[in-house]
Coordinates of C-alpha atoms (C1' of nucleotides) in Angstrom, one line a residue:
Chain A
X170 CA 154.2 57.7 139.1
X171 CA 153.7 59.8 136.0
X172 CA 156.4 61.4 134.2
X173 CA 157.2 61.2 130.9
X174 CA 158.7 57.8 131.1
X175 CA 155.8 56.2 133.0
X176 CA 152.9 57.4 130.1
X177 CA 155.6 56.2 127.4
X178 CA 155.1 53.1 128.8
X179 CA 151.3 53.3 129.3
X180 CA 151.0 53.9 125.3
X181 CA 152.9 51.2 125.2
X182 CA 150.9 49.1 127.0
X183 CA 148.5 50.4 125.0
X184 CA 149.8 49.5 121.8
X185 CA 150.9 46.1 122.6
X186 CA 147.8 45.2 124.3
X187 CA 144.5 47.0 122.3
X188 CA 146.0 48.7 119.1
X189 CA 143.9 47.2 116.0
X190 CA 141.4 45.5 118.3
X191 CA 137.9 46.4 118.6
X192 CA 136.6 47.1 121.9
X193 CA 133.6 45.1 122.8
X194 CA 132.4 46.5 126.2
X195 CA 133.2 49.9 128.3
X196 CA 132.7 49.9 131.7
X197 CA 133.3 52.8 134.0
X198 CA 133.4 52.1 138.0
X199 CA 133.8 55.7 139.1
X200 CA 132.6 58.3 136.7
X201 CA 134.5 60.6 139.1
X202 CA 137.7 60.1 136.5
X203 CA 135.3 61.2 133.4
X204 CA 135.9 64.4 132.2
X205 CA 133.5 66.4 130.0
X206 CA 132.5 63.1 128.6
X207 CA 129.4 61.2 130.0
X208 CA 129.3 57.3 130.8
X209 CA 127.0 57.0 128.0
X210 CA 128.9 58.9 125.4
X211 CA 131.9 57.2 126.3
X212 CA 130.5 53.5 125.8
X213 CA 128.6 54.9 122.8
X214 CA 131.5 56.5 120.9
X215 CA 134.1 53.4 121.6
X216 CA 132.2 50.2 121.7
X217 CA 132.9 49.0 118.2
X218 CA 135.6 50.6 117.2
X219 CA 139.4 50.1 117.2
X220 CA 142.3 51.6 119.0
X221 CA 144.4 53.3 116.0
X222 CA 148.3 54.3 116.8
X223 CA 148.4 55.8 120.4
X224 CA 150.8 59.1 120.5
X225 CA 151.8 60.6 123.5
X226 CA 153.1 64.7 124.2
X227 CA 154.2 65.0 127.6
X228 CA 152.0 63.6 130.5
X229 CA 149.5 63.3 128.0
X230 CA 148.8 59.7 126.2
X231 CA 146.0 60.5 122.8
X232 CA 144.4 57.7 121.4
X233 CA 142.6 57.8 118.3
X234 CA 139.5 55.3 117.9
X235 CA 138.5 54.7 114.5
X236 CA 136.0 52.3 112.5
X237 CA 131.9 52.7 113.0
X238 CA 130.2 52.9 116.1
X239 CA 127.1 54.0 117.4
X240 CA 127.4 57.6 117.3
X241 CA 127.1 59.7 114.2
X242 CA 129.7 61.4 114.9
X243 CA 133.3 61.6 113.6
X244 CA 135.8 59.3 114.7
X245 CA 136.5 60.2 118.5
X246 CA 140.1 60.2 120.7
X247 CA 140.4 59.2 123.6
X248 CA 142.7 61.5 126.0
X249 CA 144.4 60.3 129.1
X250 CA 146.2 62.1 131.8
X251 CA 147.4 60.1 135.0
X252 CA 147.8 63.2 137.5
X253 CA 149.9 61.8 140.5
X254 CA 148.9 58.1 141.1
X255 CA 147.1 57.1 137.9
X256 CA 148.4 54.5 135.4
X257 CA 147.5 52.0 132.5
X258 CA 147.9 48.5 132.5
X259 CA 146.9 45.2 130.3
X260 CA 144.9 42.1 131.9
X261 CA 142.8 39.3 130.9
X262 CA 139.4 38.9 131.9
X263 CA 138.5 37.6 134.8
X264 CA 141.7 38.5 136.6
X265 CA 141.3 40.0 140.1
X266 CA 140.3 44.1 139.7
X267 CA 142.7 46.7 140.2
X268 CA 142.4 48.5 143.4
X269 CA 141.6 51.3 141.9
X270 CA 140.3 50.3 139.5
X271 CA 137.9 53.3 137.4
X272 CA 137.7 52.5 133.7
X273 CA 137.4 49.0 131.9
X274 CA 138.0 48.0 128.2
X275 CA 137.1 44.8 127.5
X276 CA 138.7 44.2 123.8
X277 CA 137.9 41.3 121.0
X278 CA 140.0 39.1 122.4
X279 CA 139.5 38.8 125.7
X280 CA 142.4 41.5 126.9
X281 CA 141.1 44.2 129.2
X282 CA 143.0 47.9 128.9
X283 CA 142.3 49.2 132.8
X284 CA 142.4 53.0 133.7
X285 CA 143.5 53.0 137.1
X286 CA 144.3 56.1 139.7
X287 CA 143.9 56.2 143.7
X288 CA 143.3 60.1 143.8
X289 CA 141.3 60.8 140.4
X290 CA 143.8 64.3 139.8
X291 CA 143.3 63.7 136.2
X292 CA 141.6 61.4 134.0
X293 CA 139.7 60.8 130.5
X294 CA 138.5 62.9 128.0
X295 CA 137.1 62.0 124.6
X296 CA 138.2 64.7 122.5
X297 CA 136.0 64.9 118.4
X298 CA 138.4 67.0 116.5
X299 CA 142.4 68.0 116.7
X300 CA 141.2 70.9 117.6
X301 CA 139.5 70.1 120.5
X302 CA 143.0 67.1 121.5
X303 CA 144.7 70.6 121.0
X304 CA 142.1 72.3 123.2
X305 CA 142.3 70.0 126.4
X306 CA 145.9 69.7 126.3
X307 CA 146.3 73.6 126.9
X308 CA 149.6 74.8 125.9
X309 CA 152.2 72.4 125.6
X310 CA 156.1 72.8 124.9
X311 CA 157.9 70.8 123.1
X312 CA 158.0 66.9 124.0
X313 CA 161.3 66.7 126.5
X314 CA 162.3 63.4 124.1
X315 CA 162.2 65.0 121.1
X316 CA 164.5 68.4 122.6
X317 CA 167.4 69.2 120.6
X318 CA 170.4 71.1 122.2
X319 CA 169.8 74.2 120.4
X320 CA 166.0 74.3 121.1
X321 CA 166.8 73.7 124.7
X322 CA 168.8 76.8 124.5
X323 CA 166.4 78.8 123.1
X324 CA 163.6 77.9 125.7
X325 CA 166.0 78.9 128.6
X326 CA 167.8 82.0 127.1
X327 CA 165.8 84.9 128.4
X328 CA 163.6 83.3 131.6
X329 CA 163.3 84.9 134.3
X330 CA 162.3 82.4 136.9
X331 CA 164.5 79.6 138.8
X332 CA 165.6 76.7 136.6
X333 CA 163.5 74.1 138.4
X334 CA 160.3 75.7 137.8
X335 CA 161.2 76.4 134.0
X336 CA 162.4 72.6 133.2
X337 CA 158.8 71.4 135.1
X338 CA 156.5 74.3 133.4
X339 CA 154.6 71.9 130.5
X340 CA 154.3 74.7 128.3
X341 CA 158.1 75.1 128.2
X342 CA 158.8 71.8 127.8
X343 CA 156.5 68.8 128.0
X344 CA 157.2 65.9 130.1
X345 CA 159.5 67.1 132.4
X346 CA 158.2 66.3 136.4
X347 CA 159.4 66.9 139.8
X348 CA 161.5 63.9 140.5
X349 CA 162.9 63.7 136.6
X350 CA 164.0 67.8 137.4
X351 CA 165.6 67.3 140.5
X352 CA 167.6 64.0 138.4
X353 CA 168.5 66.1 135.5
X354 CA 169.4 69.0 137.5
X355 CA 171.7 67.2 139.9
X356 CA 173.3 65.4 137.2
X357 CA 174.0 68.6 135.6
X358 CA 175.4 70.4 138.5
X359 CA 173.3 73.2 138.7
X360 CA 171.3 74.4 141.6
X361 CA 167.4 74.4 141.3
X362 CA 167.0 77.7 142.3
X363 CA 169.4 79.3 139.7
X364 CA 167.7 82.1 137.7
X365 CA 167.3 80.2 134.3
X366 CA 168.4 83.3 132.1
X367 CA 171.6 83.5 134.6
X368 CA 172.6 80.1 132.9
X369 CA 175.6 79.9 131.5
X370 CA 176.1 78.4 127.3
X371 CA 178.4 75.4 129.3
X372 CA 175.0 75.2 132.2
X373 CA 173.0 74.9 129.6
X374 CA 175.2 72.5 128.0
X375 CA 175.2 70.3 130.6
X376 CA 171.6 70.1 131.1
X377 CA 170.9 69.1 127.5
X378 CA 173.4 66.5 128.2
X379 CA 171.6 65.5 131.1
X380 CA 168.8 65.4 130.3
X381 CA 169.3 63.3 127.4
X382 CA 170.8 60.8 129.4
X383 CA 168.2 60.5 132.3
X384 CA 165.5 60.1 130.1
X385 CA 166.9 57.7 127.8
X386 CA 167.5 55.4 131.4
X387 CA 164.4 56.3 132.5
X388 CA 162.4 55.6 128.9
X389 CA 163.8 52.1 129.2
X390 CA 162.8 51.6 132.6
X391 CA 159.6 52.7 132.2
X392 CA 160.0 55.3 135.3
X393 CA 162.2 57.2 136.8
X394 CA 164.3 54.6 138.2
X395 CA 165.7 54.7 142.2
X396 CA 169.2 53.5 141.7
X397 CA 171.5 53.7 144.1
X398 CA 173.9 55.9 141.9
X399 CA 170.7 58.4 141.1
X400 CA 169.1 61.3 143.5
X401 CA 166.0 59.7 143.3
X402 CA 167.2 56.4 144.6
X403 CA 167.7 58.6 148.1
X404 CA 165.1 60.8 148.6
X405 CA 162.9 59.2 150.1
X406 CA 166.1 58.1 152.4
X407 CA 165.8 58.7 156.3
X408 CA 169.1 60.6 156.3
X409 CA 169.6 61.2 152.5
X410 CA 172.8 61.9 151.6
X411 CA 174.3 62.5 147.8
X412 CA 174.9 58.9 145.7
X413 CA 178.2 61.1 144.3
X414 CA 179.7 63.3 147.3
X415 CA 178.2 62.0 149.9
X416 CA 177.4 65.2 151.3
X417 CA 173.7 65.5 153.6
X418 CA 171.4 66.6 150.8
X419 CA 169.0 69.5 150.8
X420 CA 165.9 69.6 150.5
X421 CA 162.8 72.9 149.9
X422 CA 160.4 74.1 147.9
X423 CA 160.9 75.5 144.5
X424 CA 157.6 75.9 142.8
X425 CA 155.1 74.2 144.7
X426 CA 157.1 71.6 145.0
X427 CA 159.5 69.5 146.9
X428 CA 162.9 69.6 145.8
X429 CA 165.9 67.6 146.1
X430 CA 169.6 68.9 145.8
X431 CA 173.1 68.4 146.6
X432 CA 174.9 71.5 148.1
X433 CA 178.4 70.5 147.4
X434 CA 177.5 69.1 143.6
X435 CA 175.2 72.1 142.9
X436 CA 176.8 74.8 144.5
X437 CA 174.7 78.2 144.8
X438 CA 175.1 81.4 142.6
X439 CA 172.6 83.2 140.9
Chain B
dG148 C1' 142.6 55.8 168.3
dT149 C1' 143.0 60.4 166.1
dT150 C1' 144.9 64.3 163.8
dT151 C1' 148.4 66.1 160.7
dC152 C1' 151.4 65.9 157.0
dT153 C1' 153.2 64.5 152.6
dG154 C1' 153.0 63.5 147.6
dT155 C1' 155.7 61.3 140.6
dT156 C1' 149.6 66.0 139.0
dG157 C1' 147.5 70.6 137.3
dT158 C1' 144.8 75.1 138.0
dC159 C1' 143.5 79.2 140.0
dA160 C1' 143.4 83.5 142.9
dC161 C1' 146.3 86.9 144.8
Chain C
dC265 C1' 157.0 86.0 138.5
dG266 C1' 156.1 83.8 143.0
dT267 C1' 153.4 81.8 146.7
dG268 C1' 149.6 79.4 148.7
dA269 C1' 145.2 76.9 148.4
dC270 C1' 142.8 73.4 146.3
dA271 C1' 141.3 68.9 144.2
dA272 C1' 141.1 63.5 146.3
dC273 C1' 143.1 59.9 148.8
dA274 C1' 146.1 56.5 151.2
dG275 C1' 149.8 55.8 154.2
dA276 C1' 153.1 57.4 157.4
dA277 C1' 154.2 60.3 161.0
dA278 C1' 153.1 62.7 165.1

DNA sequence: GTTTCTGTTGTCAC
DNA sequence: CGTGACAACAGAAA
């Protein structure tokens, strides 16, 4: 699930359902998704204090708890990360768990904010200065929303590896994940494995343009959306074939990872 | 029924 | 810089 459109919409979530409201009761059902943070320091640094304004920088959702609670401390932030399969969603109590369910907040008014995730890649930290937010992130590039054309230019001018792997690195730019990378670079034209420095100013062009619009669809959405007219709504096809040729698409590994491509749209040369 | 492979994540060793 | 292994798990494929 998680790209950057999927943990827009968990903050979201987040802010519709818990921002201003005091959380009354922390529960953790698999401490397995706690990360440098005990169960007890978690329930004693949150319980009793309010969610502030959530932000989010890539795959990462931050979200700043202030007001007095037990601890001593300063006022703590919570830090989520949803790996492959996590997510965040908003329910009442006493509605039936999720199924995989890991982390509870039970708010003031009865809402519950549920930390969910079948294969526990990721999960929550509870971060005590900016420093330390800054700290668990690791290097981050700049948030793939917030890219103007020029910056774009900048990041790719002068890399050496294949284009794919550059648009998906998160400290090149943030946000960016396999499925949105294949979208952008099939919309684009431009073949995953191109050497990113081999780019061309009208390339590079393109993908800012591309970009721009898949997220903007995909923001709205809340995911990466499997339309018919989009890559993704076909790779998970028996026979996949491209939504704009119609040409059998390709597919291998670029990076680690899967990748999807049209070799008539996104014609080879490097 | 059982084993193998795959995957929208990131990190680490070579 | 690139590749492969790994982490943890379900569901599909073999």
């Amino acid at each position: 699930m998680p790209e950057l459109p999927d943990v827009e919409g968990f903050r979201r979530t987040l802010v519709s359902c818990a921002q201003g409201h005091r959380i009354e009761q922390v529960e953790v059902f698999d401490p397995g998704v706690l990360r440098e943070v005990t169960t007890e320091r978690l329930k004693r640094e949150l319980e009793g204090r309010r969610f502030a304004a959530p932000r989010r920088h890539g795959k990462w959702l931050i979200a700043p708890v202030e007001g007095p609670a037990g601890g001593p401390v300063g006022e703590p932030t919570l830090i989520l990360h949803f790996g492959m399969t996590g997510g965040l969603v908003c329910r009442s109590e006493g509605d039936p768990p999720e199924r995989f369910g890991r982390v509870v907040l039970t708010l003031d008014d009865g809402h519950q904010l549920r930390y969910h995730d079948q294969r526990k890649l990721r999960g929550l930290w509870l971060a005590t200065t900016e420093a330390d937010v800054d700290r668990i992130l690791g290097a981050q590039g700049p948030d793939a929303l917030t890219l103007g054309r020029g910056e774009l230019d900048t990041l790719l001018e002068g890399r050496r590896g294949r284009v794919k792997a550059t648009l998906t690195d998160q400290s090149v730019v943030a946000g960016l994940g396999n499925l949105l990378g294949d979208e952008i670079l099939w919309r684009a034209r431009v073949h995953p494995k191109s050497r990113t420095g081999d780019l061309g100013p009208d390339e590079r062009r393109r993908l800012h343009t591309a970009l721009r619009g898949v997220l903007r669809t995909s923001v709205r959405a809340g995911r990466v959306p499997p339309r018919p007219s989009w890559l993704t709504g076909h790779r998970d096809d028996p026979d996949p074939h491209c939504p704009r040729c119609g040409r059998p698409l390709r597919r291998g590994k670029i990076a680690g990872r899967t990748s999807a491509w049209c070799p008539r749209c996104q014609p080879e040369r490097s």
